Coordinates of C-alpha atoms and ligand atoms in Angstrom, one line a residue:
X6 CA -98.1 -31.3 26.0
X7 CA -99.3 -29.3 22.9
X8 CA -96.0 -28.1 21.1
X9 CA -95.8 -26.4 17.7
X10 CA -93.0 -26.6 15.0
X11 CA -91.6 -23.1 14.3
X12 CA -89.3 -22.9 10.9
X13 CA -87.2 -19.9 10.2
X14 CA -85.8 -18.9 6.7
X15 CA -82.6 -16.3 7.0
X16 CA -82.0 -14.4 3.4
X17 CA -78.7 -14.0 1.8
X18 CA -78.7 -10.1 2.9
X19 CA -79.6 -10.9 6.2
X20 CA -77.1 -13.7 6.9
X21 CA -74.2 -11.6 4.6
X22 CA -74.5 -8.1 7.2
X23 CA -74.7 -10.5 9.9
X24 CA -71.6 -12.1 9.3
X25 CA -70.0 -8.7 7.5
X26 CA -70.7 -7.2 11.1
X27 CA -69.4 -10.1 13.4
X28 CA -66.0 -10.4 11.3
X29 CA -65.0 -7.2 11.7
X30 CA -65.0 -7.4 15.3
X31 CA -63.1 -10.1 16.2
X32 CA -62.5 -8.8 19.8
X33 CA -65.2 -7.3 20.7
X34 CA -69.3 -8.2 20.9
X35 CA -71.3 -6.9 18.1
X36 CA -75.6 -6.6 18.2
X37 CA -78.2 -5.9 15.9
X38 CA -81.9 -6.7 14.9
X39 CA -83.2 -9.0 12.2
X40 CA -86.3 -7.7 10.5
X41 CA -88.6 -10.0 8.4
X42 CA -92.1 -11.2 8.7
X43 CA -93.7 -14.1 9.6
X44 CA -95.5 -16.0 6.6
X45 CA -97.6 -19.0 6.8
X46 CA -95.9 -19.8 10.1
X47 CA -92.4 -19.4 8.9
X48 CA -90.4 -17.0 10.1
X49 CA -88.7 -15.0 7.8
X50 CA -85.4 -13.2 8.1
X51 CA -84.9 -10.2 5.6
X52 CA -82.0 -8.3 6.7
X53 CA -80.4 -7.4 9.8
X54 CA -79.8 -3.3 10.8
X55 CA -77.7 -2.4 13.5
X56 CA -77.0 1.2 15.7
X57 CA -75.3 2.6 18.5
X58 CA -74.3 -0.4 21.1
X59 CA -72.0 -1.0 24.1
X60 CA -69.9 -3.8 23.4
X61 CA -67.2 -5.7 25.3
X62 CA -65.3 -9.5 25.3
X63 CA -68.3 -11.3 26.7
X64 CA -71.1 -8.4 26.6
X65 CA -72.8 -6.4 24.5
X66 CA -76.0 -4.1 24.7
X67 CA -77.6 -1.9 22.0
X68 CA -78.7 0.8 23.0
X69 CA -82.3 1.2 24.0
X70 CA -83.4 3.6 21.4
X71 CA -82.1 1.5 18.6
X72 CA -85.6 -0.2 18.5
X73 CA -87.4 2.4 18.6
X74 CA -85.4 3.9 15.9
X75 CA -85.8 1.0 13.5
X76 CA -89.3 0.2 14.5
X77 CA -90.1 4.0 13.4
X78 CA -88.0 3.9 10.0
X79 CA -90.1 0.8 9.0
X80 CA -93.3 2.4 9.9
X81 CA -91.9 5.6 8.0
X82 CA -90.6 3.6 4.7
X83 CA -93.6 1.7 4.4
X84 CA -91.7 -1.6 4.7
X85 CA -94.1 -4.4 5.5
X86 CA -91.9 -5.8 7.7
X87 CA -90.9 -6.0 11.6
X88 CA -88.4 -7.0 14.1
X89 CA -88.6 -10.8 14.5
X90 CA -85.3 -11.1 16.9
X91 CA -81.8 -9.6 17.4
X92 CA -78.1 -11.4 16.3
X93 CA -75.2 -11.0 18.4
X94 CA -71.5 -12.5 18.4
X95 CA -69.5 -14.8 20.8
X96 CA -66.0 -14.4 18.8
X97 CA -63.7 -17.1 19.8
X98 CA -65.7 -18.6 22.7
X99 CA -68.8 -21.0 21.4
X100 CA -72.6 -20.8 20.5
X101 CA -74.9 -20.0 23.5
X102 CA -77.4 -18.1 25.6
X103 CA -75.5 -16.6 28.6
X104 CA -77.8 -16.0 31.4
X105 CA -77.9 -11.9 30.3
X106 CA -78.9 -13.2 26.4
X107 CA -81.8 -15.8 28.3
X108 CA -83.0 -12.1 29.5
X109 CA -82.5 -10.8 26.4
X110 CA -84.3 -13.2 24.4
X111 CA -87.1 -13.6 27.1
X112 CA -87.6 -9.4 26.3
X113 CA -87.9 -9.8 22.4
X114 CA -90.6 -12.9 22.9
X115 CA -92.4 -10.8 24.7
X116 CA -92.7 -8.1 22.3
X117 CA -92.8 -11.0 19.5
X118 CA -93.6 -14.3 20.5
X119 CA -92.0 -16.0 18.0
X120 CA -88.6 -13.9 18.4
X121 CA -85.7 -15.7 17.5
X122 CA -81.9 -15.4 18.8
X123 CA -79.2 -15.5 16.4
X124 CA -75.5 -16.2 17.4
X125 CA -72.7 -16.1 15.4
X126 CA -69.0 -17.0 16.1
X127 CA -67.4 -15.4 13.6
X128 CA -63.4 -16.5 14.7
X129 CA -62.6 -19.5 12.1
X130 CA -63.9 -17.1 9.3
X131 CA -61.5 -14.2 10.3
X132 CA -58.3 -17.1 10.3
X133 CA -59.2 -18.9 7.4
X134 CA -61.9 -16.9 5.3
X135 CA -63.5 -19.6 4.3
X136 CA -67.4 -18.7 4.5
X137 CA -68.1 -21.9 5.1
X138 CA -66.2 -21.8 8.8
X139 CA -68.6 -19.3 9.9
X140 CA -70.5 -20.7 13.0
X141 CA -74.0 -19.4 13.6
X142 CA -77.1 -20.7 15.5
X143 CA -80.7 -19.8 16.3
X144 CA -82.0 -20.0 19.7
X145 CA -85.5 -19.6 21.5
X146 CA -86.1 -19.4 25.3
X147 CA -89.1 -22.2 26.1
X148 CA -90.6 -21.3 29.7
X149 CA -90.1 -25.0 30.2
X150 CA -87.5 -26.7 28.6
X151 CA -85.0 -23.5 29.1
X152 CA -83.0 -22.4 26.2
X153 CA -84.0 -24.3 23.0
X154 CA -81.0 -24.8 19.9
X155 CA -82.6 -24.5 16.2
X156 CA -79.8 -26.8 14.8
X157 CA -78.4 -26.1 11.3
X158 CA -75.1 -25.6 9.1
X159 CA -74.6 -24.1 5.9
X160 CA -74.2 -26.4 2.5
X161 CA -71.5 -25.7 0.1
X162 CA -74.5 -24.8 -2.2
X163 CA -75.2 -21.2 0.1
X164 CA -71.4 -20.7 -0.1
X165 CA -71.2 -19.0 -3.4
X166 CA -74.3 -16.8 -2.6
X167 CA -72.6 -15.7 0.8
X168 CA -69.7 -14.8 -0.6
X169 CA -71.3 -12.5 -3.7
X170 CA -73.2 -10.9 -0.2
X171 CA -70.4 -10.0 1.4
X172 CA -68.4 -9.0 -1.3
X173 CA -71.0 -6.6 -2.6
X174 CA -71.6 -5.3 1.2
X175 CA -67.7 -4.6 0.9
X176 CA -68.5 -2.8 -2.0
X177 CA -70.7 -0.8 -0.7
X178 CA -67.9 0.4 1.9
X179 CA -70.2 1.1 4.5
X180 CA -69.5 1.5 8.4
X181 CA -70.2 -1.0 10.1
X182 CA -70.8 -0.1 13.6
X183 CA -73.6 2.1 12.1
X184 CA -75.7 0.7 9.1
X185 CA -78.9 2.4 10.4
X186 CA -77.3 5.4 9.9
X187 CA -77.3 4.8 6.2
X188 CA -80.5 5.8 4.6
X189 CA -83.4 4.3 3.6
X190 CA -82.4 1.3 5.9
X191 CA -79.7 -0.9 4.0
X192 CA -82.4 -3.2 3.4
X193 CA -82.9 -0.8 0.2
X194 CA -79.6 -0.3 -0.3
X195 CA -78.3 -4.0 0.1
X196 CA -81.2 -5.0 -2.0
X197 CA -80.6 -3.1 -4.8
X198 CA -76.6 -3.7 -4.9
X199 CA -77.7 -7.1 -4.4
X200 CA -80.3 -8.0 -6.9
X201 CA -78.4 -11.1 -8.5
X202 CA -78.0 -12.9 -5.3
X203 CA -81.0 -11.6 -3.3
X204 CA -83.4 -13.8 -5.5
X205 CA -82.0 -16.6 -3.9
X206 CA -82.9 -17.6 -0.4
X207 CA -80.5 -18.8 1.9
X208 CA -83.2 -21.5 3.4
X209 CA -82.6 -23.1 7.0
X210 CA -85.6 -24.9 8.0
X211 CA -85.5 -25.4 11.2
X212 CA -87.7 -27.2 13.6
X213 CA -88.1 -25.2 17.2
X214 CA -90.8 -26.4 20.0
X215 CA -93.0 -23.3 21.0
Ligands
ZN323 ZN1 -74.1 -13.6 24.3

């Protein structure tokens, strides 16, 4: 059977909000997008945005508009860039696609094949806060082969970039539960604080079947 490798590459920001998002919400389920491009056939992650969202211990929608919202402001800002998947956290309780995410997921490849899933247990982080305990992985939904892990970890070498994200994302004192709120999109804002670190990508290469 014809397969295809698919690579992703998450930024600094974009890995930074994530985690800045999940670990204030130790509780409770936290959503957003991650906007990037696809370039040469990797998929690139630029930042993640998040909005308004329902969240619970073992649930947790955004709300429908939230795409529309964030699909608009990209148009608006000129931002050559799109939604290529959504993150969400499973604090305390492991790395996977409940049947709801497979849903999930199977929505956002259909609006963008190439969508990718991002999950993030943010629980070891919160104890210890040691960046390095963060656990995050990157799924896709195959029509055959079910839900597909994109294995990776992050080195000692992405720690010290991590940590200058999130500490200039603290400096920034923003609310969490409503970064799209913030304007332009923190994308400008995060780049700008963020100049020093941004330069560097956080690279996971990973290797996905289509
Ligand atoms: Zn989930």
């Amino acid at each position: 059977m014809y397969s295809k490798e698919l690579r992703v590459r998450i930024f600094p920001v974009a890995l930074g909000k994530v985690i800045y998002h999940a670990s204030t919400s130790p509780n409770v389920e936290v959503a957003g997008l991650l906007l990037g491009k696809e370039t040469r056939g990797i998929v690139e992650v630029w930042d993640a945005v998040t909005g308004p969202q329902e969240g619970h211990a073992g649930y947790v929608k955004l709300n429908e508009e939230v795409m529309a919202i964030v699909a608009e402001k990209l148009m608006t800002l000129g931002l050559d860039i799109y939604i290529v998947g959504w993150y969400h956290s499973h604090p305390g309780y492991g790395l996977f696609l409940s049947a709801i995410d497979v849903r999930t997921q199977l929505a956002y490849q259909a609006l963008y094949s190439k969508s990718i899933a991002l999950l993030i247990d943010p629980s070891k982080f919160i104890e210890h806060g040691d960046i390095t305990d963060v656990a995050f992985k990157v799924f896709r939904v195959d029509g055959k082969l079910g839900v597909i892990e994109v294995p990776s970890s992050i080195g000692m070498d992405r720690k010290k970039v991590l940590e200058s994200t999130l500490a200039a994302l603290k400096g920034l004192n923003i609310d969490n539960s409503f970064l799209l709120q913030e304007s332009p999109l923190m994308f400008d804002r995060a780049k700008k604080a963020l100049v020093d670190v941004g330069k560097k990508i956080f690279r996971r290469e990973v290797v996905s079947k289509k």
